[in-house]
Short mmCIF file of C-alpha atoms and ligand atoms in Angstrom, two decimals:
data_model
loop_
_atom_site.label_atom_id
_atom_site.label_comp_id
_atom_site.label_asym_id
_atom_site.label_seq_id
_atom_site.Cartn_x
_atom_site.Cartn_y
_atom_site.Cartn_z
CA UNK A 1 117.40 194.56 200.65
CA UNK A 2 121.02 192.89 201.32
CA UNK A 3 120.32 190.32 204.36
CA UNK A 4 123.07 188.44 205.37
CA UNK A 5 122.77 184.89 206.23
CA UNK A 6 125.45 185.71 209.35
CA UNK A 7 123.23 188.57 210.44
CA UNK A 8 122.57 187.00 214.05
CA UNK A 9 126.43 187.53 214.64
CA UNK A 10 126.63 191.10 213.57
CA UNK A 11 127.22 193.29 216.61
CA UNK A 12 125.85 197.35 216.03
CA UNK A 13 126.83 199.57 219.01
CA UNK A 14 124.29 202.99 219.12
CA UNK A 15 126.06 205.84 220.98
CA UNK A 16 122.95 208.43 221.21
CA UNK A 17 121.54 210.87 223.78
CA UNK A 18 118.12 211.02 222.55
CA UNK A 19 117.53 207.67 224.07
CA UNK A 20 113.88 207.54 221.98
CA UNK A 21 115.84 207.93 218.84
CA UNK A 22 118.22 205.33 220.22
CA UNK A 23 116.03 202.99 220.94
CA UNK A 24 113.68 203.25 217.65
CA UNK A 25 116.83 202.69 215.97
CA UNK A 26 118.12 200.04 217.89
CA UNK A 27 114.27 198.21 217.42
CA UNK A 28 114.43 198.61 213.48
CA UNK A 29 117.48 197.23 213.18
CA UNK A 30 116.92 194.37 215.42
CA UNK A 31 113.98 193.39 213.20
CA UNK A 32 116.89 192.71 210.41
CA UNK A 33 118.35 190.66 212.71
CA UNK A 34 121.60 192.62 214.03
CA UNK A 35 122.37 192.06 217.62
CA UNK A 36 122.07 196.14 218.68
CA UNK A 37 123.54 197.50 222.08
CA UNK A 38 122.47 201.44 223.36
CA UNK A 39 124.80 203.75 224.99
CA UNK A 40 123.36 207.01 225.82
CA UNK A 41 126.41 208.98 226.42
CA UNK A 42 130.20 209.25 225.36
CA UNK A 43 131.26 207.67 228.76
CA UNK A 44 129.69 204.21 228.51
CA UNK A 45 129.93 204.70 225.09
CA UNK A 46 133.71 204.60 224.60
CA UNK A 47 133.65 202.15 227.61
CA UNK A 48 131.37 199.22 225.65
CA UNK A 49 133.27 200.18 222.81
CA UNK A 50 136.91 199.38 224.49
CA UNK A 51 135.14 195.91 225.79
CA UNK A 52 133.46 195.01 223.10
CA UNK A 53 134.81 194.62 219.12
CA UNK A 54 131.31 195.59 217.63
CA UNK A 55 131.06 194.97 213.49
CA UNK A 56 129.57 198.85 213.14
CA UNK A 57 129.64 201.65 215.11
CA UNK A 58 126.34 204.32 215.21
CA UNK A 59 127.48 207.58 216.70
CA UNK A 60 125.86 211.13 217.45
CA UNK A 61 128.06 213.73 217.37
CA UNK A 62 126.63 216.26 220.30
CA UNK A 63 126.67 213.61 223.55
CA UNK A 64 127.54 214.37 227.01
CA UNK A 65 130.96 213.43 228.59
CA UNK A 66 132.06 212.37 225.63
CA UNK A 67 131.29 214.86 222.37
CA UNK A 68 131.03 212.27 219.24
CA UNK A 69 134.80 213.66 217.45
CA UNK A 70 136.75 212.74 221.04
CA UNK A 71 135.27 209.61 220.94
CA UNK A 72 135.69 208.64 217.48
CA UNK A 73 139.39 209.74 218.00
CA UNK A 74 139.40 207.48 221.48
CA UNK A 75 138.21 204.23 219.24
CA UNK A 76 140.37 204.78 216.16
CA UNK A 77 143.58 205.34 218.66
CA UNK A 78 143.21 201.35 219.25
CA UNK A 79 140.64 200.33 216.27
CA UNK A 80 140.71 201.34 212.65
CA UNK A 81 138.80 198.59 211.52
CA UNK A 82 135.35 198.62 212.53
CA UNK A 83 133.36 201.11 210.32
CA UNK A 84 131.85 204.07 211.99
CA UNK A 85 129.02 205.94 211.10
CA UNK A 86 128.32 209.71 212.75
CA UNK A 87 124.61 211.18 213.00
CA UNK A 88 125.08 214.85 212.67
CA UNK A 89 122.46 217.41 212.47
CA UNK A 90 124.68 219.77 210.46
CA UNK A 91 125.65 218.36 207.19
CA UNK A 92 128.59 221.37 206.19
CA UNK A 93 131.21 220.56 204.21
CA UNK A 94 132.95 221.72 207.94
CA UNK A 95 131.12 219.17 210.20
CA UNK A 96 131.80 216.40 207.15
CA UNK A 97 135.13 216.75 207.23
CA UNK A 98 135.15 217.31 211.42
CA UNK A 99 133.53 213.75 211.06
CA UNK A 100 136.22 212.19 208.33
CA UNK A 101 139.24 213.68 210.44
CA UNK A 102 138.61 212.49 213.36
CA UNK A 103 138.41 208.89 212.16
CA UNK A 104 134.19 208.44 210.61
CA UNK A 105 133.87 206.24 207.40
CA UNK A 106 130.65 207.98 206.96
CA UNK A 107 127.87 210.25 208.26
CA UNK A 108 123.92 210.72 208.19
CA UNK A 109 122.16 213.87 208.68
CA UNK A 110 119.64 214.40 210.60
CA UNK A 111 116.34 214.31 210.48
CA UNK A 112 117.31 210.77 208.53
CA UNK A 113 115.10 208.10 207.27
CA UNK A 114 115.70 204.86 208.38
CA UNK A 115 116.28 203.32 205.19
CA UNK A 116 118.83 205.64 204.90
CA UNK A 117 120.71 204.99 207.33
CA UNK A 118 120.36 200.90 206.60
CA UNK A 119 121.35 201.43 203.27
CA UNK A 120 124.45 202.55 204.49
CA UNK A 121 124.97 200.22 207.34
CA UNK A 122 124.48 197.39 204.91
CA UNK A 123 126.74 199.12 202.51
CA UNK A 124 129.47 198.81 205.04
CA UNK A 125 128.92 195.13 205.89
CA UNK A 126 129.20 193.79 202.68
CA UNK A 127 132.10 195.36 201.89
CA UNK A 128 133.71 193.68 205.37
CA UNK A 129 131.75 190.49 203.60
CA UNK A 130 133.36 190.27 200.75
CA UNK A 131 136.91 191.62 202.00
CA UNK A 132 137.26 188.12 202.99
CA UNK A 133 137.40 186.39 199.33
CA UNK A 134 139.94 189.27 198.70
CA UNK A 135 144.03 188.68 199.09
CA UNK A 136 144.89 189.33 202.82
CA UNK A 137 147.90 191.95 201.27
CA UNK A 138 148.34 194.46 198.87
CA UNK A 139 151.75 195.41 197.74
CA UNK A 140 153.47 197.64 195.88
CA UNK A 141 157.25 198.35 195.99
CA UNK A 142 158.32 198.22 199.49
CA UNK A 143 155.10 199.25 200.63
CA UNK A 144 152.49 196.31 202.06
CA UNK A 145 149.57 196.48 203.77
CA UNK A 146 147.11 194.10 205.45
CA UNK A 147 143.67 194.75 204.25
CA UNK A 148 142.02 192.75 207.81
CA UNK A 149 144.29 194.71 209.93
CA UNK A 150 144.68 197.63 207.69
CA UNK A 151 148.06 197.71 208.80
CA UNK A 152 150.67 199.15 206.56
CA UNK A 153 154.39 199.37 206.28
CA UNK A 154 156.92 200.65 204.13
CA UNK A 155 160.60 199.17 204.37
CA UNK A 156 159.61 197.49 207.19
CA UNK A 157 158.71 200.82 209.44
CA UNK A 158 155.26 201.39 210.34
CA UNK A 159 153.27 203.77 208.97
CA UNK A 160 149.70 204.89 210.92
CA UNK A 161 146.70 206.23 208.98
CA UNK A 162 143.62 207.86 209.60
CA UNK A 163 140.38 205.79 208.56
CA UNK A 164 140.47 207.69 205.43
CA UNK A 165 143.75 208.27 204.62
CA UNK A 166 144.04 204.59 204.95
CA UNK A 167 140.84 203.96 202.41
CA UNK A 168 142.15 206.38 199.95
CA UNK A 169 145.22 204.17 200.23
CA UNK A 170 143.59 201.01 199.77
CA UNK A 171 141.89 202.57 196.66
CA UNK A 172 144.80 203.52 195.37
CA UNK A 173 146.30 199.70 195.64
CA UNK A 174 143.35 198.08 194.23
CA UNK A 175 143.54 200.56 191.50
CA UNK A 176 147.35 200.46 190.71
CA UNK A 177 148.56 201.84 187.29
CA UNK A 178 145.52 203.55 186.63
CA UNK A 179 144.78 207.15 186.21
CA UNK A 180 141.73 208.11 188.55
CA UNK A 181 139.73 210.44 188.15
CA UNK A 182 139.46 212.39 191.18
CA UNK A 183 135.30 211.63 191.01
CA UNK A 184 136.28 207.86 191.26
CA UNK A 185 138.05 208.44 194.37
CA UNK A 186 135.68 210.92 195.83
CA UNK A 187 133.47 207.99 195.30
CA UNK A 188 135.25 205.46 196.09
CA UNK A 189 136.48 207.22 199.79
CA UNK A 190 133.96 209.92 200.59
CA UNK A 191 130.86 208.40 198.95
CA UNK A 192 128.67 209.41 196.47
CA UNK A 193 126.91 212.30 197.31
CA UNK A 194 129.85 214.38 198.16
CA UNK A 195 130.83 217.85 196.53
CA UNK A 196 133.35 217.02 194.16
CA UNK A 197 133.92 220.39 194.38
CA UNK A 198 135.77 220.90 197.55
CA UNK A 199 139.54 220.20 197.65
CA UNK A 200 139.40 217.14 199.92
CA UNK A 201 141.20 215.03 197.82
CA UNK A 202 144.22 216.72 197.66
CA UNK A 203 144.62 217.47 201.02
CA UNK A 204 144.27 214.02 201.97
CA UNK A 205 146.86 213.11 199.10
CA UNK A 206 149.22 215.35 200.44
CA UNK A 207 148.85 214.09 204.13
CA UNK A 208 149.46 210.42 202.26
CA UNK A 209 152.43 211.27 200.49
CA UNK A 210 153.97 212.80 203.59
CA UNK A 211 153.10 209.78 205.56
CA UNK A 212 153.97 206.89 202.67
CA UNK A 213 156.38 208.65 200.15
CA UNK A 214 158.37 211.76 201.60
CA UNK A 215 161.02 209.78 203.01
CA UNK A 216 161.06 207.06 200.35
CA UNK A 217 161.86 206.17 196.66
CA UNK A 218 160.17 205.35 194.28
CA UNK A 219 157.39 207.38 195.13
CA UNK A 220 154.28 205.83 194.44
CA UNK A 221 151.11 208.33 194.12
CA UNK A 222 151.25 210.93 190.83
CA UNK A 223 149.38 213.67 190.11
CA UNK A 224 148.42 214.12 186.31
CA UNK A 225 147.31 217.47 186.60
CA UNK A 226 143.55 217.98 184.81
CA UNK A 227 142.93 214.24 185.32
CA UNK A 228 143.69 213.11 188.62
CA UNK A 229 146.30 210.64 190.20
CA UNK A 230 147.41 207.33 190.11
CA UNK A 231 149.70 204.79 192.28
CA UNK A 232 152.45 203.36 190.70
CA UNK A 233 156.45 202.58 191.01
CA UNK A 234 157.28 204.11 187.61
CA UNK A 235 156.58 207.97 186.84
CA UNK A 236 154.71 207.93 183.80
CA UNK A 237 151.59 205.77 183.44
CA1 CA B 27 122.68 214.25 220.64
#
């Protein structure tokens, strides 16, 4: 199992109703040495999450004051960085995608084992790890952004993403004149056990291109119909 050697310093915030869940979680994860902090409804939630920068975020979707969408929405408005994982005891292609639109990297249905759920919190830690060793910017015509800040710009006018719309970016940048295949990027964005079958991917292509290439030229993501897309400055790969 992936331990880092930093783990004292990583902050987990659990926003959860079912405070024996909560704290069962919050006690498993402490004995792999993250620093863990309960909330046990949307309200203090979204408050310790204003104070607070926490490295991962744990959140249940049905919570009272706060439902677990607003509140994702409420964190994302201000912080796109730290990863957020929803617990949701419907996993429909309807509730994923609630999840994803509202701002979640990722979800776990419940009832979940808790190796599950580490997996994936580790999963999301290294790649913050090693994010560091990568270049702080990727570019691509006039288009830059900062992969700590996630920030992005195109001639110089700001351009704001949701939490996936700004991964499938990213993927996209790291991947530049390359065809791929739209199971890469359902991989790559959405994770592995997704349906490949749904149309996700091009309706978050389309909100990107409206966002980064509508009012621009060149434009930068293709579609090679049968295969899947690609990011470049020239047309044809
Ligand atoms: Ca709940």
């Amino acid at each position: 199992m992936f331990l880092s050697q930093k783990m004292g310093n990583i902050n987990i915030l659990i926003v959860e109703d079912e405070q024996r869940l909560a704290d069962i979680l919050k006690m498993h994860l402490e004995e792999y040495g993250f620093k863990v902090e309960t909330a046990y409804d949307g309200y203090i939630g979204k408050q310790m999450a204003e104070k607070k920068i926490y490295n991962l975020i744990i959140l249940d979707i049905n919570l009272p004051l706060i439902n677990g969408y607003e509140l994702c929405r409420e964190i994302r408005k201000t912080n796109t960085a730290t990863p957020i994982i929803m617990l949701t005891a419907f996993g429909t292609p309807e509730n994923k995608i609630a999840g994803f639109d509202a701002g979640a990297d990722d979800y776990v249905v419940k009832p979940f084992d808790f190796r599950e759920l580490l997996a994936r919190v580790n999963v999301f830690l290294r790649r913050s790890e090693s994010d560091s060793s990568l270049p702080k910017k990727l570019k691509i015509a006039d288009l830059e952004m900062d992969l700590k800040t996630k920030a992005v710009t195109r001639g110089n006018k700001k351009i704001d993403l949701t939490a996936k719309e700004s991964l499938l970016l990213e993927t996209f940048l790291k991947n530049r004149d390359k065809l791929l295949t739209r199971d890469f990027i359902i991989e790559q964005v959405w994770g592995i056990d997704f349906d490949p079958n749904t149309n996700i991917i091009d309706v978050y292509v389309n909100y990107l291109r409206k966002k980064i290439d509508k009012d621009f030229e060149p434009k930068l993501i293709h579609t090679k119909f049968g295969f899947g897309f690609y990011c470049s400055e020239r047309k044809e790969l």
